[in-house]
Tab-separated table of C-alpha atoms and ligand atoms in Angstrom:
chain	number	residue	atom	x	y	z
G	1	MET	CA	118.553	155.333	54.574
G	2	GLU	CA	118.212	157.869	57.255
G	3	VAL	CA	121.187	158.762	59.297
G	4	ILE	CA	120.752	160.390	62.697
G	5	ILE	CA	123.663	162.248	64.345
G	6	LEU	CA	123.340	162.834	67.929
G	7	ASN	CA	125.983	164.064	70.611
G	8	ASN	CA	126.337	160.997	72.763
G	9	SER	CA	125.553	157.462	73.309
G	10	VAL	CA	122.690	158.230	75.832
G	11	GLU	CA	120.873	160.489	73.148
G	12	VAL	CA	121.514	157.562	70.662
G	13	GLY	CA	119.774	154.952	73.008
G	14	GLU	CA	116.957	157.547	73.762
G	15	THR	CA	116.213	158.146	70.048
G	16	ALA	CA	116.344	154.341	69.211
G	17	ALA	CA	114.152	153.892	72.236
G	18	SER	CA	111.485	156.293	71.176
G	19	LEU	CA	111.368	154.820	67.760
G	20	ILE	CA	110.684	151.285	69.151
G	21	ALA	CA	108.344	152.496	71.815
G	22	SER	CA	106.292	154.117	68.932
G	23	THR	CA	106.084	150.815	67.265
G	24	ILE	CA	104.882	149.169	70.309
G	25	HIS	CA	102.241	151.930	71.102
G	26	ARG	CA	100.912	151.389	67.522
G	27	ASN	CA	101.173	147.473	67.896
G	28	PRO	CA	101.379	146.248	71.605
G	29	ARG	CA	101.985	142.783	70.055
G	30	ALA	CA	104.942	144.035	67.978
G	31	VAL	CA	107.976	141.635	67.460
G	32	LEU	CA	111.121	142.942	68.408
G	33	GLY	CA	114.667	141.812	66.808
G	34	LEU	CA	117.076	142.077	69.689
G	35	ALA	CA	120.908	142.673	69.289
G	36	THR	CA	123.509	142.103	72.012
G	37	GLY	CA	126.837	143.592	72.615
G	38	SER	CA	127.559	147.074	74.132
G	39	SER	CA	125.900	149.127	71.296
G	40	PRO	CA	122.162	148.637	72.220
G	41	SER	CA	122.908	148.766	75.834
G	42	GLU	CA	121.870	152.575	76.253
G	43	THR	CA	118.757	151.793	74.057
G	44	TYR	CA	117.635	148.986	76.359
G	45	LEU	CA	118.247	151.257	79.486
G	46	ALA	CA	116.099	153.997	77.892
G	47	LEU	CA	113.342	151.483	77.105
G	48	ALA	CA	113.624	150.206	80.786
G	49	ARG	CA	113.140	153.884	81.934
G	50	MET	CA	109.952	154.216	80.136
G	51	VAL	CA	108.569	150.955	81.429
G	52	GLU	CA	109.391	152.039	85.029
G	53	ALA	CA	107.678	155.426	84.295
G	54	GLY	CA	104.774	153.410	83.178
G	55	THR	CA	104.707	154.971	79.662
G	56	LEU	CA	105.703	151.620	77.833
G	57	ASN	CA	104.325	148.082	78.528
G	58	LEU	CA	106.034	145.237	76.780
G	59	SER	CA	103.827	142.525	78.337
G	60	LYS	CA	102.514	141.291	74.895
G	61	VAL	CA	105.702	142.090	72.741
G	62	ALA	CA	107.697	138.990	71.261
G	63	GLY	CA	111.352	139.148	70.782
G	64	PHE	CA	113.914	137.126	68.768
G	65	ALA	CA	117.693	137.513	69.367
G	66	LEU	CA	119.888	137.814	66.300
G	67	ASP	CA	122.533	135.309	67.451
G	68	GLU	CA	124.214	133.061	70.073
G	69	TYR	CA	127.468	131.334	70.508
G	70	VAL	CA	127.826	127.712	69.897
G	71	GLY	CA	128.760	125.549	72.647
G	72	ILE	CA	128.485	127.456	75.799
G	73	PRO	CA	125.935	126.823	78.474
G	74	ALA	CA	122.836	128.953	78.350
G	75	ASP	CA	123.591	130.190	82.023
G	76	HIS	CA	127.216	131.189	80.918
G	77	PRO	CA	127.311	135.002	81.717
G	78	ALA	CA	128.675	135.668	78.039
G	79	SER	CA	126.072	133.655	76.584
G	80	TYR	CA	123.677	135.775	74.538
G	81	ALA	CA	120.623	133.832	76.362
G	82	ALA	CA	121.986	135.187	79.684
G	83	VAL	CA	122.800	138.604	78.323
G	84	ILE	CA	119.137	139.070	76.706
G	85	GLN	CA	117.912	137.801	80.198
G	86	GLN	CA	119.771	140.516	82.058
G	87	GLU	CA	119.661	143.417	79.766
G	88	VAL	CA	116.113	142.871	78.164
G	89	VAL	CA	113.784	140.530	79.738
G	90	ILE	CA	114.231	141.497	83.506
G	91	PRO	CA	114.751	145.292	83.009
G	92	LEU	CA	111.706	145.649	80.324
G	93	GLY	CA	109.392	143.556	82.681
G	94	MET	CA	108.990	140.773	80.402
G	95	THR	CA	109.006	136.880	80.920
G	96	ALA	CA	111.588	134.512	79.424
G	97	SER	CA	109.067	132.942	77.167
G	98	GLN	CA	108.409	136.139	75.427
G	99	VAL	CA	112.045	136.158	74.065
G	100	GLN	CA	113.685	133.372	71.800
G	101	VAL	CA	117.404	133.164	71.343
G	102	PRO	CA	118.981	130.668	68.583
G	103	ASN	CA	119.888	127.460	70.499
G	104	GLY	CA	123.735	127.287	70.281
G	105	ARG	CA	123.648	123.981	72.331
G	106	ALA	CA	121.544	121.899	69.961
G	107	GLN	CA	122.831	118.523	68.684
G	108	ASN	CA	121.735	119.235	65.291
G	109	LEU	CA	122.429	122.931	64.714
G	110	ALA	CA	121.092	123.123	61.173
G	111	LYS	CA	117.852	121.820	62.433
G	112	ALA	CA	117.902	124.499	65.200
G	113	ALA	CA	118.610	127.119	62.706
G	114	ALA	CA	115.860	126.185	60.446
G	115	GLU	CA	113.353	125.833	63.294
G	116	TYR	CA	114.439	129.453	64.365
G	117	GLU	CA	113.518	130.686	61.045
G	118	ARG	CA	110.083	129.018	61.332
G	119	GLN	CA	109.605	130.612	64.740
G	120	ILE	CA	110.093	134.080	63.423
G	121	VAL	CA	107.726	133.437	60.430
G	122	ALA	CA	105.007	131.932	62.934
G	123	ALA	CA	105.345	134.944	65.043
G	124	GLY	CA	104.412	137.295	62.007
G	125	GLY	CA	108.087	138.307	61.226
G	126	VAL	CA	110.159	140.869	62.921
G	127	ASP	CA	108.582	144.496	62.990
G	128	VAL	CA	111.626	146.342	64.113
G	129	GLN	CA	115.167	144.968	64.378
G	130	ILE	CA	117.742	146.784	66.501
G	131	LEU	CA	121.319	146.299	65.366
G	132	GLY	CA	124.842	146.999	66.500
G	133	ILE	CA	127.853	146.916	64.025
G	134	GLY	CA	131.007	145.137	64.336
G	135	ARG	CA	134.346	146.896	63.511
G	136	ASN	CA	134.619	144.760	60.459
G	137	GLY	CA	131.101	145.839	59.282
G	138	HIS	CA	129.343	142.683	60.642
G	139	ILE	CA	125.598	142.714	61.809
G	140	GLY	CA	124.512	139.833	64.127
G	141	PHE	CA	127.434	137.505	63.420
G	142	ASN	CA	127.337	137.892	59.620
G	143	GLU	CA	130.974	138.270	59.069
G	144	PRO	CA	132.355	139.796	55.723
G	145	THR	CA	131.437	137.698	52.647
G	146	SER	CA	128.158	136.424	54.259
G	147	SER	CA	125.401	136.283	51.390
G	148	PHE	CA	122.936	138.843	51.345
G	149	ALA	CA	120.366	135.955	50.823
G	150	SER	CA	121.656	134.160	54.102
G	151	ARG	CA	119.277	132.793	56.547
G	152	THR	CA	119.926	131.635	60.235
G	153	ARG	CA	122.942	129.395	60.210
G	154	VAL	CA	126.320	128.309	61.740
G	155	LYS	CA	129.028	130.753	60.967
G	156	THR	CA	132.752	130.711	62.038
G	157	LEU	CA	133.759	133.978	63.944
G	158	SER	CA	136.760	135.927	62.523
G	159	GLU	CA	139.716	136.481	64.656
G	160	GLU	CA	138.975	140.005	64.944
G	161	THR	CA	135.438	139.410	66.396
G	162	ARG	CA	136.831	136.949	68.672
G	163	ARG	CA	139.541	139.390	70.059
G	164	ASP	CA	136.822	142.209	70.157
G	165	ASN	CA	134.507	139.843	72.288
G	166	ALA	CA	137.209	138.478	74.470
G	167	ARG	CA	136.392	141.082	77.041
G	168	PHE	CA	133.178	139.049	77.948
G	169	PHE	CA	135.206	135.814	78.705
G	170	ASP	CA	137.904	134.945	81.333
G	171	ARG	CA	140.554	134.090	78.456
G	172	PRO	CA	140.539	135.032	75.004
G	173	ASP	CA	140.696	131.365	74.023
G	174	ASP	CA	137.313	130.901	75.715
G	175	VAL	CA	135.699	132.775	72.967
G	176	PRO	CA	133.622	130.272	71.039
G	177	MET	CA	134.819	129.676	67.356
G	178	HIS	CA	131.337	129.268	66.031
G	179	CYS	CA	127.874	130.853	66.408
G	180	LEU	CA	124.289	130.548	65.077
G	181	THR	CA	123.212	133.934	63.511
G	182	GLN	CA	120.336	135.083	61.805
G	183	GLY	CA	121.324	135.667	58.043
G	184	LEU	CA	121.350	139.099	56.090
G	185	GLY	CA	118.375	137.699	54.143
G	186	THR	CA	116.666	137.196	57.769
G	187	ILE	CA	117.517	140.547	58.709
G	188	LEU	CA	116.386	142.307	55.719
G	189	ASP	CA	112.888	140.723	56.009
G	190	ALA	CA	112.319	142.911	59.173
G	191	GLY	CA	109.842	145.766	58.507
G	192	ARG	CA	112.155	148.337	60.154
G	193	LEU	CA	115.819	148.270	60.785
G	194	ILE	CA	117.503	150.521	63.456
G	195	LEU	CA	121.364	150.472	63.777
G	196	VAL	CA	123.169	151.974	66.549
G	197	ALA	CA	126.863	152.736	66.560
G	198	THR	CA	128.900	154.758	69.084
G	199	GLY	CA	132.516	155.606	69.358
G	200	ALA	CA	135.569	156.263	67.220
G	201	SER	CA	136.131	152.441	66.822
G	202	LYS	CA	132.855	152.426	64.746
G	203	ALA	CA	133.584	155.158	62.384
G	204	ALA	CA	135.092	153.420	59.567
G	205	ALA	CA	132.527	150.499	59.600
G	206	THR	CA	129.631	152.976	59.785
G	207	ALA	CA	130.857	154.978	56.729
G	208	ALA	CA	131.637	151.830	54.836
G	209	ALA	CA	128.000	150.565	55.447
G	210	VAL	CA	126.227	153.876	54.886
G	211	GLU	CA	128.328	155.561	52.131
G	212	GLY	CA	130.313	152.694	50.659
G	213	ALA	CA	129.447	150.266	47.872
G	214	VAL	CA	126.890	147.517	48.755
G	215	SER	CA	129.051	144.626	49.070
G	216	SER	CA	129.028	141.524	51.320
G	217	PHE	CA	132.531	142.551	52.249
G	218	VAL	CA	130.711	145.111	54.385
G	219	PRO	CA	127.666	143.029	55.691
G	220	ALA	CA	126.015	146.270	57.068
G	221	SER	CA	125.965	147.772	53.788
G	222	ALA	CA	122.787	145.453	53.141
G	223	LEU	CA	120.931	148.165	55.075
G	224	GLN	CA	121.302	150.043	51.840
G	225	LEU	CA	118.893	147.592	50.159
G	226	HIS	CA	116.177	148.133	52.890
G	227	ALA	CA	113.392	150.511	52.423
G	228	HIS	CA	113.024	151.585	56.175
G	229	ALA	CA	116.567	151.553	57.674
G	230	THR	CA	117.551	154.218	60.260
G	231	VAL	CA	121.242	154.547	61.311
G	232	ILE	CA	121.662	156.369	64.790
G	233	VAL	CA	125.207	157.609	65.499
G	234	ASP	CA	127.100	159.768	68.033
G	235	GLU	CA	129.629	162.217	66.864
G	236	ALA	CA	132.488	160.019	67.087
G	237	ALA	CA	130.974	157.079	65.248
G	238	ALA	CA	129.815	159.777	62.522
G	239	SER	CA	133.300	161.305	62.076
G	240	LEU	CA	134.248	159.550	58.729
G	241	LEU	CA	130.835	160.199	57.144
G	242	ALA	CA	131.312	162.329	54.017
G	243	LEU	CA	127.826	163.569	53.944
G	244	SER	CA	127.448	164.252	57.675
G	245	ASP	CA	126.258	167.896	57.291
G	246	TYR	CA	123.447	166.815	54.936
G	247	TYR	CA	122.184	164.295	57.313
G	248	ARG	CA	122.109	166.934	60.200
G	249	TYR	CA	120.214	169.141	57.754
G	250	THR	CA	117.758	166.543	56.708
G	251	TYR	CA	117.010	165.392	60.363
G	252	ALA	CA	116.648	168.991	61.263
G	253	ASN	CA	114.062	169.667	58.663
G	254	LYS	CA	112.405	166.281	58.748
G	255	PRO	CA	108.709	166.683	57.528
G	256	SER	CA	106.506	165.974	60.698
M	1	GLP	C1	128.867	141.388	68.414
M	1	GLP	C2	127.395	140.796	68.149
M	1	GLP	C3	126.864	141.994	67.311
M	1	GLP	C4	127.157	143.243	67.737
M	1	GLP	C5	128.558	143.496	67.424
M	1	GLP	C6	129.134	144.615	67.967
M	1	GLP	O1	129.765	140.311	68.268
M	1	GLP	N1	127.166	139.587	67.623
M	1	GLP	O2	125.329	141.849	67.415
M	1	GLP	O3	126.356	144.412	67.173
M	1	GLP	O4	129.346	142.461	67.665
M	1	GLP	O5	129.459	144.618	69.444
M	1	GLP	P1	129.553	145.741	70.282
M	1	GLP	O6	128.288	146.671	70.241
M	1	GLP	O7	129.900	145.258	71.685
M	1	GLP	O8	130.696	146.635	69.850
């Protein structure tokens, strides 16, 4: 896994965005895997600056969100359908039909999950997947002990994750108990993984994912099994990495 340590969250976003942009420049029909939460916000802002400057065009790109809450309306401001619309579709000059989000309002959630997997395959698979990381090491909504072979399915959110996400809702009890999330197996099928993490609250999870044992107890450690995974962090999120000097050295001396 490649680890890139940068000074702050703006640099993290700009570096992640330039990797994504180079994928799109190579293939204007690239398929992007989209994360929500605060971690990728700077990445989306940096991509939006490129779109505004006319150096990037996402009009032919397809996008698939990682996850969605179960049981809240699509127009609820905390629904990932709404967040993707506000943070990705509109600022990146895309149309809503270019981006899919799992249907957490479906009567039959298992069927909606299977259909989502089919849609990803029909689009040719995800070329580059953007990921954040939860404090307990989750990616998407794959909570600890999620199978590395898992596909899109219903999951129960941990109390810690519900507490962490309460800031997006009026009351803590409003945070849904369940979600639909791409599985770790779905995520590992992407051509490239880019995980962004910033702030001291992500330091322990980042170190466990990058340098700890590969374990379903730390879902993000699944990235160690991927041939093309890049972790981009700021100094605070990197603070518990044992090999931080080595990562800085290899990034500074990367073959061109
Ligand atoms: C959320 C999302 C994840 C996200 C993670 C971290 O619950 N489902 O996709 O990466 O938790 O969130 P944040 O970036 O806001 O810290």
